[in-house]
Coordinates of C-alpha atoms in Angstrom, one line a residue:
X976 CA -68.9 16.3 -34.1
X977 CA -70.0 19.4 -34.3
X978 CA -68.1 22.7 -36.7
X979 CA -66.8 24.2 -33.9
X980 CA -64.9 21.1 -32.5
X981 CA -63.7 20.4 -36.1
X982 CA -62.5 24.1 -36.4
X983 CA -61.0 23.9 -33.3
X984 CA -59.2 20.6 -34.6
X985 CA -58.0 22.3 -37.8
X986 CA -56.1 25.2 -35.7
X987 CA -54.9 23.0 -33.5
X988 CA -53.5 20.6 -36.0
X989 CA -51.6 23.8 -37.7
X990 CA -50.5 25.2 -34.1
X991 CA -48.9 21.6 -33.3
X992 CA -47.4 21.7 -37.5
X993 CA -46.0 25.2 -36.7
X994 CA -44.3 23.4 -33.6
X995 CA -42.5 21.0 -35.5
X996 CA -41.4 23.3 -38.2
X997 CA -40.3 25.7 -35.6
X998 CA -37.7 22.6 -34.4
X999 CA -36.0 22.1 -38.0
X1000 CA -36.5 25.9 -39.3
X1001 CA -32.4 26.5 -40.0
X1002 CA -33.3 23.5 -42.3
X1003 CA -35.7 25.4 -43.6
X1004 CA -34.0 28.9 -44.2
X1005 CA -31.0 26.8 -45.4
X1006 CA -33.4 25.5 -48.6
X1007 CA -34.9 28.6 -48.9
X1008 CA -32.1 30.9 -49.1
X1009 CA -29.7 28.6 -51.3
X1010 CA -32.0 26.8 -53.0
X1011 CA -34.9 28.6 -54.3
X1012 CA -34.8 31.2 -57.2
X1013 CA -35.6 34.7 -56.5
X1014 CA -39.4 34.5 -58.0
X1015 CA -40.0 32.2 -55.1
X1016 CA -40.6 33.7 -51.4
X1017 CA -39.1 32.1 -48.9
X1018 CA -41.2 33.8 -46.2
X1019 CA -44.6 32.8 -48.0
X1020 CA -43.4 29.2 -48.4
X1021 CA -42.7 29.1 -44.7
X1022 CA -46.5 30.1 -43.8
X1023 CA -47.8 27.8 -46.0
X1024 CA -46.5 25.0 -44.5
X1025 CA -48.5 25.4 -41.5
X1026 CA -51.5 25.2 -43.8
X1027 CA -50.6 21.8 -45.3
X1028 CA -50.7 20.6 -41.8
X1029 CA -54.1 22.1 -41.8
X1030 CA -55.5 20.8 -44.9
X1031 CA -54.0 17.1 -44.4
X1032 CA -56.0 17.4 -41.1
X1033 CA -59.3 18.3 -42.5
X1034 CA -59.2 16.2 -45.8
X1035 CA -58.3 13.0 -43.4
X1036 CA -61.1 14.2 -40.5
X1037 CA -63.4 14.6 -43.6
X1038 CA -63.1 11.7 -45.6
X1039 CA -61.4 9.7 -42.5
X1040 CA -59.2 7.6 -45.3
X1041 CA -57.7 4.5 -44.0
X1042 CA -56.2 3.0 -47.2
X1043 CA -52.1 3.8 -47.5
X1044 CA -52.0 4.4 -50.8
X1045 CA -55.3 6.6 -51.0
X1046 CA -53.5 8.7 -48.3
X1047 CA -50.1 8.7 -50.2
X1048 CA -52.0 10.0 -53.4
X1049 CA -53.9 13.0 -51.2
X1050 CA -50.8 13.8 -50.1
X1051 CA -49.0 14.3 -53.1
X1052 CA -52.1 15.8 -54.9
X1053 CA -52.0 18.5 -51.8
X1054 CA -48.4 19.0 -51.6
X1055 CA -48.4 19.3 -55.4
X1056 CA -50.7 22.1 -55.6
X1057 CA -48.9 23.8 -52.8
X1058 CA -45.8 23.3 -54.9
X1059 CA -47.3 25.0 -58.4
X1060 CA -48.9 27.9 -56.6
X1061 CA -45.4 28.6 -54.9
X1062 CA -43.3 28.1 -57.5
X1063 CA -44.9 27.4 -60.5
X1064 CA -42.8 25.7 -63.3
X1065 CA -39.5 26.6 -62.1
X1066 CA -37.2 23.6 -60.3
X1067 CA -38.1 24.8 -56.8
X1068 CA -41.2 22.4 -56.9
X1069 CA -39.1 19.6 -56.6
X1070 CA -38.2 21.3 -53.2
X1071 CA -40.9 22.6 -52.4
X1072 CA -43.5 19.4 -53.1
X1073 CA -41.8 16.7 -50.6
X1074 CA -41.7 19.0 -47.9
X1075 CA -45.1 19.8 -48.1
X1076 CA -46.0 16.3 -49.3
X1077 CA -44.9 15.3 -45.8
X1078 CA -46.6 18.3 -43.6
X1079 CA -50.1 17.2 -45.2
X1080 CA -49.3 13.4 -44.1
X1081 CA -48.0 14.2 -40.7
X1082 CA -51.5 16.7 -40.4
X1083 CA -53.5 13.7 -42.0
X1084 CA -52.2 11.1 -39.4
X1085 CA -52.8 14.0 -36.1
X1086 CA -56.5 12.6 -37.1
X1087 CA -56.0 9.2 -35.6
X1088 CA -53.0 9.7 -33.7
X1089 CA -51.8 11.0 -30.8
X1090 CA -49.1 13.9 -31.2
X1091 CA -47.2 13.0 -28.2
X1092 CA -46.5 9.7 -29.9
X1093 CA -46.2 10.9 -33.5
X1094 CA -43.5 14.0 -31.5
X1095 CA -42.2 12.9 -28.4
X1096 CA -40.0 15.2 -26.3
X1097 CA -36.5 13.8 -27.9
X1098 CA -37.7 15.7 -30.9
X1099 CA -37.3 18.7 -29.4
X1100 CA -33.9 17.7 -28.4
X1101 CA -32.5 17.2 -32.0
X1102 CA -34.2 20.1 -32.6
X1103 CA -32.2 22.2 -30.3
X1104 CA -29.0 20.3 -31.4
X1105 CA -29.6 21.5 -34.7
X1106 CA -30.1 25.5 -33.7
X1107 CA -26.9 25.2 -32.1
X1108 CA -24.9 24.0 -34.9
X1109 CA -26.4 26.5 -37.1
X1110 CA -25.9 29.3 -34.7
X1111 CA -22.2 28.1 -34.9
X1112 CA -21.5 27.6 -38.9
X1113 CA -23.4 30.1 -39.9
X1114 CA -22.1 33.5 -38.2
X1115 CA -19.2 32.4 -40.4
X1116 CA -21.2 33.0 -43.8
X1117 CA -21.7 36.0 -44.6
X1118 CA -24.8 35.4 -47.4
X1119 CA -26.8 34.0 -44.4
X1120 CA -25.6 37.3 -41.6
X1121 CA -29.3 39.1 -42.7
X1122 CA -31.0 35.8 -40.9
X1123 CA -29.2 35.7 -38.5
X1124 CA -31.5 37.5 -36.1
X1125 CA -34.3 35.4 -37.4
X1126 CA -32.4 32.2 -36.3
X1127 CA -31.4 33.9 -32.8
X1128 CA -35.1 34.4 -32.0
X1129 CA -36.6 31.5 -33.3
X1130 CA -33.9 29.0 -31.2
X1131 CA -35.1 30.8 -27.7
X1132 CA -38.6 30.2 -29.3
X1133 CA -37.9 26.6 -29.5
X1134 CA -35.7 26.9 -25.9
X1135 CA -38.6 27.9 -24.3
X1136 CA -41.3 25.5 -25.9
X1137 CA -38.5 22.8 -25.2
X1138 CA -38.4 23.6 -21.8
X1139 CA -42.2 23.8 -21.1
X1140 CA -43.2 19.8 -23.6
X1141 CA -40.4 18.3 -21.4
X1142 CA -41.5 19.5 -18.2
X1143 CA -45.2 18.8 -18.7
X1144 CA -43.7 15.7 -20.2
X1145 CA -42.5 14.8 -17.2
X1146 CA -44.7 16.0 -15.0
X1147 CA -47.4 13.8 -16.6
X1148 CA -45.3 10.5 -16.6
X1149 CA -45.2 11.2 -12.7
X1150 CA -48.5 10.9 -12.6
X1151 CA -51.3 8.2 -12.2
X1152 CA -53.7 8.5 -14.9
X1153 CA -51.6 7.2 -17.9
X1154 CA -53.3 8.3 -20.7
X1155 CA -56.1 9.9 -19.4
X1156 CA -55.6 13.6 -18.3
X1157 CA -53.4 14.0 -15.2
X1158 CA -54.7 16.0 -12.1
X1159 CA -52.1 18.0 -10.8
X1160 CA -52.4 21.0 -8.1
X1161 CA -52.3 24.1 -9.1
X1162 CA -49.4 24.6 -6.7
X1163 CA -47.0 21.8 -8.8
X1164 CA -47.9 23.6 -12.0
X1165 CA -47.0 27.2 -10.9
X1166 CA -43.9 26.2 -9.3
X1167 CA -42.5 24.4 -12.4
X1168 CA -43.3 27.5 -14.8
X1169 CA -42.3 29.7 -12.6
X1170 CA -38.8 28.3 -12.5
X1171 CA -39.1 27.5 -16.5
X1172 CA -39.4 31.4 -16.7
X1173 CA -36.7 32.2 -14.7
X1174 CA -34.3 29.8 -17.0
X1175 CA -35.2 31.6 -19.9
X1176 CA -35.0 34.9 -18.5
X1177 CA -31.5 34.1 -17.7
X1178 CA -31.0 32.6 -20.8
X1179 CA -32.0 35.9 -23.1
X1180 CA -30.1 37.9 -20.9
X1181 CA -27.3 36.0 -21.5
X1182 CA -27.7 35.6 -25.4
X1183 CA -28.5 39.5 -25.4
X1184 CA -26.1 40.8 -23.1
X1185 CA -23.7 42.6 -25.8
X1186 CA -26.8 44.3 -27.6
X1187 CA -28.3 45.3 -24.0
X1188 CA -25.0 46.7 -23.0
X1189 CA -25.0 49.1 -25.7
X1190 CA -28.6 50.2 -24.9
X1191 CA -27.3 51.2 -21.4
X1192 CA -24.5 53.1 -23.0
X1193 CA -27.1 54.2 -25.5
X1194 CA -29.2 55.5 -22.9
X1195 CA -26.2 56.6 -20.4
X1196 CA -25.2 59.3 -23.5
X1197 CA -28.4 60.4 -23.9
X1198 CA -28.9 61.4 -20.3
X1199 CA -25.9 62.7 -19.9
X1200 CA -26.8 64.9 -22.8
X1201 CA -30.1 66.4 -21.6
X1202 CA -28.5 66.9 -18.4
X1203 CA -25.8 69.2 -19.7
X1204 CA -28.3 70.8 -21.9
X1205 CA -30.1 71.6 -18.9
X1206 CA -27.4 73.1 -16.7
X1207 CA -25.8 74.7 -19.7
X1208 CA -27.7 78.2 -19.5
X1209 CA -24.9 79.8 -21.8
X1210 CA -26.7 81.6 -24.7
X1211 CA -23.7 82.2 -26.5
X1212 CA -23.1 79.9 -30.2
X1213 CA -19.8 77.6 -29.8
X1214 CA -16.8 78.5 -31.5
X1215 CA -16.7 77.3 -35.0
X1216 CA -14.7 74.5 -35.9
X1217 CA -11.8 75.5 -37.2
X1218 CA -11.0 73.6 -40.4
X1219 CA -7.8 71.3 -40.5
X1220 CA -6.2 70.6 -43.4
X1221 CA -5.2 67.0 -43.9
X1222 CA -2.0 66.3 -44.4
X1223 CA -0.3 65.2 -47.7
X1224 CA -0.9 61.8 -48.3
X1225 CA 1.9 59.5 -49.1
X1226 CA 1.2 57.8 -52.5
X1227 CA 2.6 54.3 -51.8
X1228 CA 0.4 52.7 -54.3
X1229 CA -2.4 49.6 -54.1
X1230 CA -1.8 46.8 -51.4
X1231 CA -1.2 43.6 -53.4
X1232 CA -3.9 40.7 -52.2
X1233 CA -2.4 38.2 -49.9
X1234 CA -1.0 35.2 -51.5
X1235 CA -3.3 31.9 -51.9
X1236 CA -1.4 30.1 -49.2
X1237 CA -2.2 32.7 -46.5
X1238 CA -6.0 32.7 -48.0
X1239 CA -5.9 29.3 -47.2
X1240 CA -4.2 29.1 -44.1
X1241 CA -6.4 32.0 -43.2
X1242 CA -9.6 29.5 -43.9
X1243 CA -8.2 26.2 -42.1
X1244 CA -7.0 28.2 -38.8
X1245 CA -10.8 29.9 -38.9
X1246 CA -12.4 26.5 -39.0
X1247 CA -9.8 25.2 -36.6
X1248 CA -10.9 27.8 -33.9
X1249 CA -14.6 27.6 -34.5
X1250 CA -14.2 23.9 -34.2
X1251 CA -12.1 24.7 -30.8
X1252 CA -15.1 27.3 -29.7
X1253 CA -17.7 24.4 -30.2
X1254 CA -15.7 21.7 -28.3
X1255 CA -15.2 24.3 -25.7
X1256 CA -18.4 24.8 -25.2
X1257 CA -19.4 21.2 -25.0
X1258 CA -16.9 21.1 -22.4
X1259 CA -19.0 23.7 -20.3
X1260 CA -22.1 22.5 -21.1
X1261 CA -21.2 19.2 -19.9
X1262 CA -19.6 20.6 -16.2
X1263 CA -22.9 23.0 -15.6
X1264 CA -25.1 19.3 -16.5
X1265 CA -22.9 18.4 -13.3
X1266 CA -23.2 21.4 -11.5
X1267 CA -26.4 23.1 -12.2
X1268 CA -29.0 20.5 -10.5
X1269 CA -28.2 21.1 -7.0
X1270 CA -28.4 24.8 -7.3
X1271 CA -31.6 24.6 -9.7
X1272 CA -33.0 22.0 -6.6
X1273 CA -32.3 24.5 -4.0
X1274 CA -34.2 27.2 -6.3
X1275 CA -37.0 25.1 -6.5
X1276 CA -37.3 24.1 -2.6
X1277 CA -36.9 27.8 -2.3
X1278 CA -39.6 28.4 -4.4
X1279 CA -41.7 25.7 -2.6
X1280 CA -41.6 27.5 0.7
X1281 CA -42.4 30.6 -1.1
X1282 CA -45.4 29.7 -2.4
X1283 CA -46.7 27.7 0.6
X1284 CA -46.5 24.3 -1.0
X1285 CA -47.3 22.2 1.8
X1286 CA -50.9 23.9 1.7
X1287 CA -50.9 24.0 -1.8
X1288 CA -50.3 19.8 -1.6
X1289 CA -53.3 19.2 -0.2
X1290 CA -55.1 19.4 -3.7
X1291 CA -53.8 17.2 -5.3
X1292 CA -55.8 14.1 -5.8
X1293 CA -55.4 10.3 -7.0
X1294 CA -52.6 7.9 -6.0
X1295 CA -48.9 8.7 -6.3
X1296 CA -46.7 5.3 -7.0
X1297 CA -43.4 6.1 -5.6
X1298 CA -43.0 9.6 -6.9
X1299 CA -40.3 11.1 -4.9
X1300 CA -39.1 14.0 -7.0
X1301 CA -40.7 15.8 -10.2
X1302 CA -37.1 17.3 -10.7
X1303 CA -35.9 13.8 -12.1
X1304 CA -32.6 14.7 -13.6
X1305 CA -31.5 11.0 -13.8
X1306 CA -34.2 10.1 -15.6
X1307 CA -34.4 12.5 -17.8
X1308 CA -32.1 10.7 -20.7
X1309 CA -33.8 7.2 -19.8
X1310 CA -37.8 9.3 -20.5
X1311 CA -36.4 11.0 -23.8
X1312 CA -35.2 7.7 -25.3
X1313 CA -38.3 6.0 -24.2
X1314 CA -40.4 8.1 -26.0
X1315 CA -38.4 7.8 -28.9
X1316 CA -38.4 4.3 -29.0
X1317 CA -41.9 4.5 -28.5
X1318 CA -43.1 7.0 -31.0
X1319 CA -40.6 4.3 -33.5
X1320 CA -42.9 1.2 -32.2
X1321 CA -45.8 2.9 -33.0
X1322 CA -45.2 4.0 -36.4
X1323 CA -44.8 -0.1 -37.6
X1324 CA -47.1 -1.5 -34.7
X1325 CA -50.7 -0.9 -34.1
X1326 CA -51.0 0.6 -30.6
X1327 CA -53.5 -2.1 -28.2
X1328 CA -53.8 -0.3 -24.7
X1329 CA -53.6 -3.7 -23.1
X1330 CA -52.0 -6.0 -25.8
X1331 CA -48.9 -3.4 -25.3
X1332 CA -48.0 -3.9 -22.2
X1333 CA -45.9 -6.4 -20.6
X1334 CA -46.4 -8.6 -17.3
X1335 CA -44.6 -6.2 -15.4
X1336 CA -47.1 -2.9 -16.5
X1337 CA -50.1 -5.4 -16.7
X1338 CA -50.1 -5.8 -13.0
X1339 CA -49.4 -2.4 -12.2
X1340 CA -52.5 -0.7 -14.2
X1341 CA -54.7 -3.6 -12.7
X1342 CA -53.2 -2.4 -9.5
X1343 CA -54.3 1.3 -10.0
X1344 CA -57.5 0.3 -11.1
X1345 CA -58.4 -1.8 -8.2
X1346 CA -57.7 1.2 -5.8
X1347 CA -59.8 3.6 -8.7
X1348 CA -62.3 1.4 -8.0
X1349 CA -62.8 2.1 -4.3
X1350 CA -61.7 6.0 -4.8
X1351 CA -64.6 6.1 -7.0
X1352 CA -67.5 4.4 -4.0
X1353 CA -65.8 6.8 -2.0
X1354 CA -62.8 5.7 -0.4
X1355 CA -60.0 8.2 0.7
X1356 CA -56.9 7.7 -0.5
X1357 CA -53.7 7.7 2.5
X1358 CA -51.1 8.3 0.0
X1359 CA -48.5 7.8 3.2
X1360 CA -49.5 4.1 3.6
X1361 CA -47.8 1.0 2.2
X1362 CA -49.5 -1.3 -0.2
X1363 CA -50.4 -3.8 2.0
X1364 CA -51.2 -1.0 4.4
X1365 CA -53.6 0.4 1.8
X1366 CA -55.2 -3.2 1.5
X1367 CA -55.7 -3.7 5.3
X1368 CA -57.5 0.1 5.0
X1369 CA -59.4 -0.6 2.7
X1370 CA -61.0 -3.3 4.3
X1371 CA -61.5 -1.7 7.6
X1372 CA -63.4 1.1 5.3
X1373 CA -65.5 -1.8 3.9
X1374 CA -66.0 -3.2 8.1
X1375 CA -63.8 -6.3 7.4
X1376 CA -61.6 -7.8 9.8
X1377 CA -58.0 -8.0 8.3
X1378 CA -56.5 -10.6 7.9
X1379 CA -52.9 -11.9 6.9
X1380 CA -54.7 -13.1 3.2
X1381 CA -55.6 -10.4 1.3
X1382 CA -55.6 -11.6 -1.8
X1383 CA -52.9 -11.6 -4.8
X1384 CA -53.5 -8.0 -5.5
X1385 CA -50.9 -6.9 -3.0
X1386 CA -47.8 -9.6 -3.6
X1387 CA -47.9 -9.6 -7.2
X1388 CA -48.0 -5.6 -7.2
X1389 CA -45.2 -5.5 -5.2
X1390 CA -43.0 -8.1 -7.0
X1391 CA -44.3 -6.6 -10.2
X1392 CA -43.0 -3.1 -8.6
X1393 CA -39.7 -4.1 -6.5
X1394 CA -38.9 -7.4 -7.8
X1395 CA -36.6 -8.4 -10.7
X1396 CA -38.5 -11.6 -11.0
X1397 CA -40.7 -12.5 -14.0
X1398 CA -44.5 -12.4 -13.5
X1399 CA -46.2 -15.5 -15.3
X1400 CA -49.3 -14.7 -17.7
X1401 CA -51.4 -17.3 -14.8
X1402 CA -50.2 -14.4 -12.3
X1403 CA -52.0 -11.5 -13.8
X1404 CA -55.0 -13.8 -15.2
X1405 CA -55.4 -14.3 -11.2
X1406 CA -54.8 -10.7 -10.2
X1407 CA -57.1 -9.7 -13.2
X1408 CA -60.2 -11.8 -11.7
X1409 CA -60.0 -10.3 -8.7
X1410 CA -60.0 -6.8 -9.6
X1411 CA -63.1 -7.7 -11.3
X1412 CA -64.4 -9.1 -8.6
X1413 CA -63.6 -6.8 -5.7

């Protein structure tokens, strides 16, 4: 491995650690401003924890350490010196060591490990879920209003990177090639962003709608103003302001404080209508979920005809199995949870690509790669056919005469694909020699 591929690593390793951090940052800022004494920056502590991500990275890619606990004591010895150099000997090391502790093992395991699995797309989920309970108890403290912009900016960061892992995400798992890297036309991909874009642009609009209306009204004044300065061609000065004396004012003495009750009345009906605020939107939330498809699937066969897709579809290469829709709203919730449970497998489990799989998946990838097989001599793929349709091609391409046996390739795929039925270890052992045969 050459320096540049190793660099390359290293940044990437603190791009994909600046991802995650990005996901829990009202976390974050919560420590930070609460938590840490003055001497400590809270800004500084946030950039170095993209660094630790860095460092765990290289040390691992360096020494490539495979023993737990000589992992667990260059973590701590990393995170420690991160800790001293931020805070020194004040308590904030305690804060500041197991959070970098666990940056430099999360960087350290990106070495052997795929991110995908070590931060699937539900992550970005709870990640969300947490910006928008921040966003909603903290406009209510007033120590926190000066970060407030930060976390306004930063959620529509994550919104957007969100939006673009769970549609590639998706976009991948709809896709042949598994784990290798999926070939998708160039139509597909600028579709899908294209619409992503026009979410987000929506969504800022809507998040910034007060603060553009006052620029309008901003900018409406000062029009209005050099237009009146233009047709005003009177030379002469204005009259001056005539002073006005204030009236007398009636000394009725210092306004008492309100009594505790009402302070505390005053606190309970605040929480009582934020708590309304958040159900209410929920509510909404939960009614455009039901609404919003159709009309986002009507933008995006709008967009299709825009951009010529059926032309565009003609690039695309390698065999589709049953893909009728990217747009899979209904799967959705099923794909997230998968992952998750995935990503939880793999952190107890070691990860065999074949070992892994059950029956069911077993005969599916020996499916795929018997037709890769002939793709590969130079077979072309009629992504229209049926299975069996596909067999009785392929044989034809090879100057066979068809006939009704064409192996078990074909039934056990489809039972394996339509069928509730359980496929018996003999039935992919038989499928299995004749891939390798074929």
């Amino acid at each position: 491995m050459n320096t540049h591929t190793k660099l390359k690593g290293i940044g990437l390793a603190a791009l994909k650690g600046s991802t995650e951090l990005l996901m829990v940052l009202p976390l974050l800022l919560l420590a930070g401003v609460y938590l840490f004494p003055e001497n400590v920056s809270l800004w500084l502590w946030l950039i170095t924890l993209p660094v630790c991500y860095a460092a765990g990275f290289a040390i691992n890619q360096l020494l490539n350490i495979s023993k737990m606990f000589l992992m667990l004591g260059m973590v701590i010895c990393v995170g420690a010196i991160d800790a001293i150099s931020l805070s020194g000997s004040s308590y904030a090391f305690f804060i500041v060591l197991p959070v970098a502790a666990v940056c430099v093992y999360r960087g350290a395991r990106m070495v052997t490990v795929l991110w995908s699995l070590m931060f699937p797309v539900s992550f970005y989920a709870v990640g969300l879920v947490i910006y928008f309970i921040g966003s909603v108890v903290l406009q209510f403290v007033p120590s926190f209003e000066p970060y407030l912009p930060f976390l306004t900016g930063f959620g529509l960061l994550a919104l957007a990177l969100t939006f673009l892992m769970t549609n590639q995400t998706m976009m991948k798992q709809e896709t042949l090639s598994g784990n290798k890297e999926p070939v998708l036309a160039s139509g597909v991909l600028l579709q899908n962003r294209v619409l992503i874009i026009l979410v987000l642009v929506l969504i800022v609009l809507i998040v910034y709608i007060r603060k553009l209306q006052a620029a309008l009204l901003w900018l409406k004044d000062q029009i209005i103003a050099w237009l009146n300065q233009l047709l005003n061609h009177s030379s002469e000065p204005p009259p001056a302001n005539q002073e006005v004396t204030p009236p007398p004012s009636m000394n009725l003495g210092e306004t008492p404080p309100p009594a505790a009750w009402l302070q505390w009345l005053e606190k309970v009906m605040m929480f009582l209508v934020g708590a309304a605020l958040v159900i209410g939107v929920l509510i909404l939330l939960y009614f455009a979920a039901k609404r919003l498809p159709p009309l986002i699937k009507r933008l995006f066969q709008w967009l299709m005809l825009r951009f010529n897709q059926r032309g565009l579809h003609q690039q695309d290469t390698g065999y589709e199995d049953d893909i009728e829709n990217l747009m899979d709203w209904k799967g959705l919730n099923s794909s997230l949870t998968g992952s998750l449970r995935q990503w939880l497998k793999g952190q107890f489990h070691s990860k065999g690509s074949w070992s892994s799989m059950d029956n069911r998946e077993r005969a599916r990838f020996l499916y795929r790669e018997w037709l890769r097989k002939h793709t590969k001599e130079g077979y072309k793929l009629q992504k229209h056919l049926t299975p069996e349709e596909i067999s009785q091609d392929i044989q034809r391409w090879r100057k066979r005469e068809p006939s009704s046996s064409l192996g078990p390739i074909v039934g056990i795929y489809e039972q394996a694909r339509y069928s509730d039925k359980t496929l018996q270890e003999a039935d992919i052992e038989v499928m299995k020699k004749f891939v390798e045969t074929k």
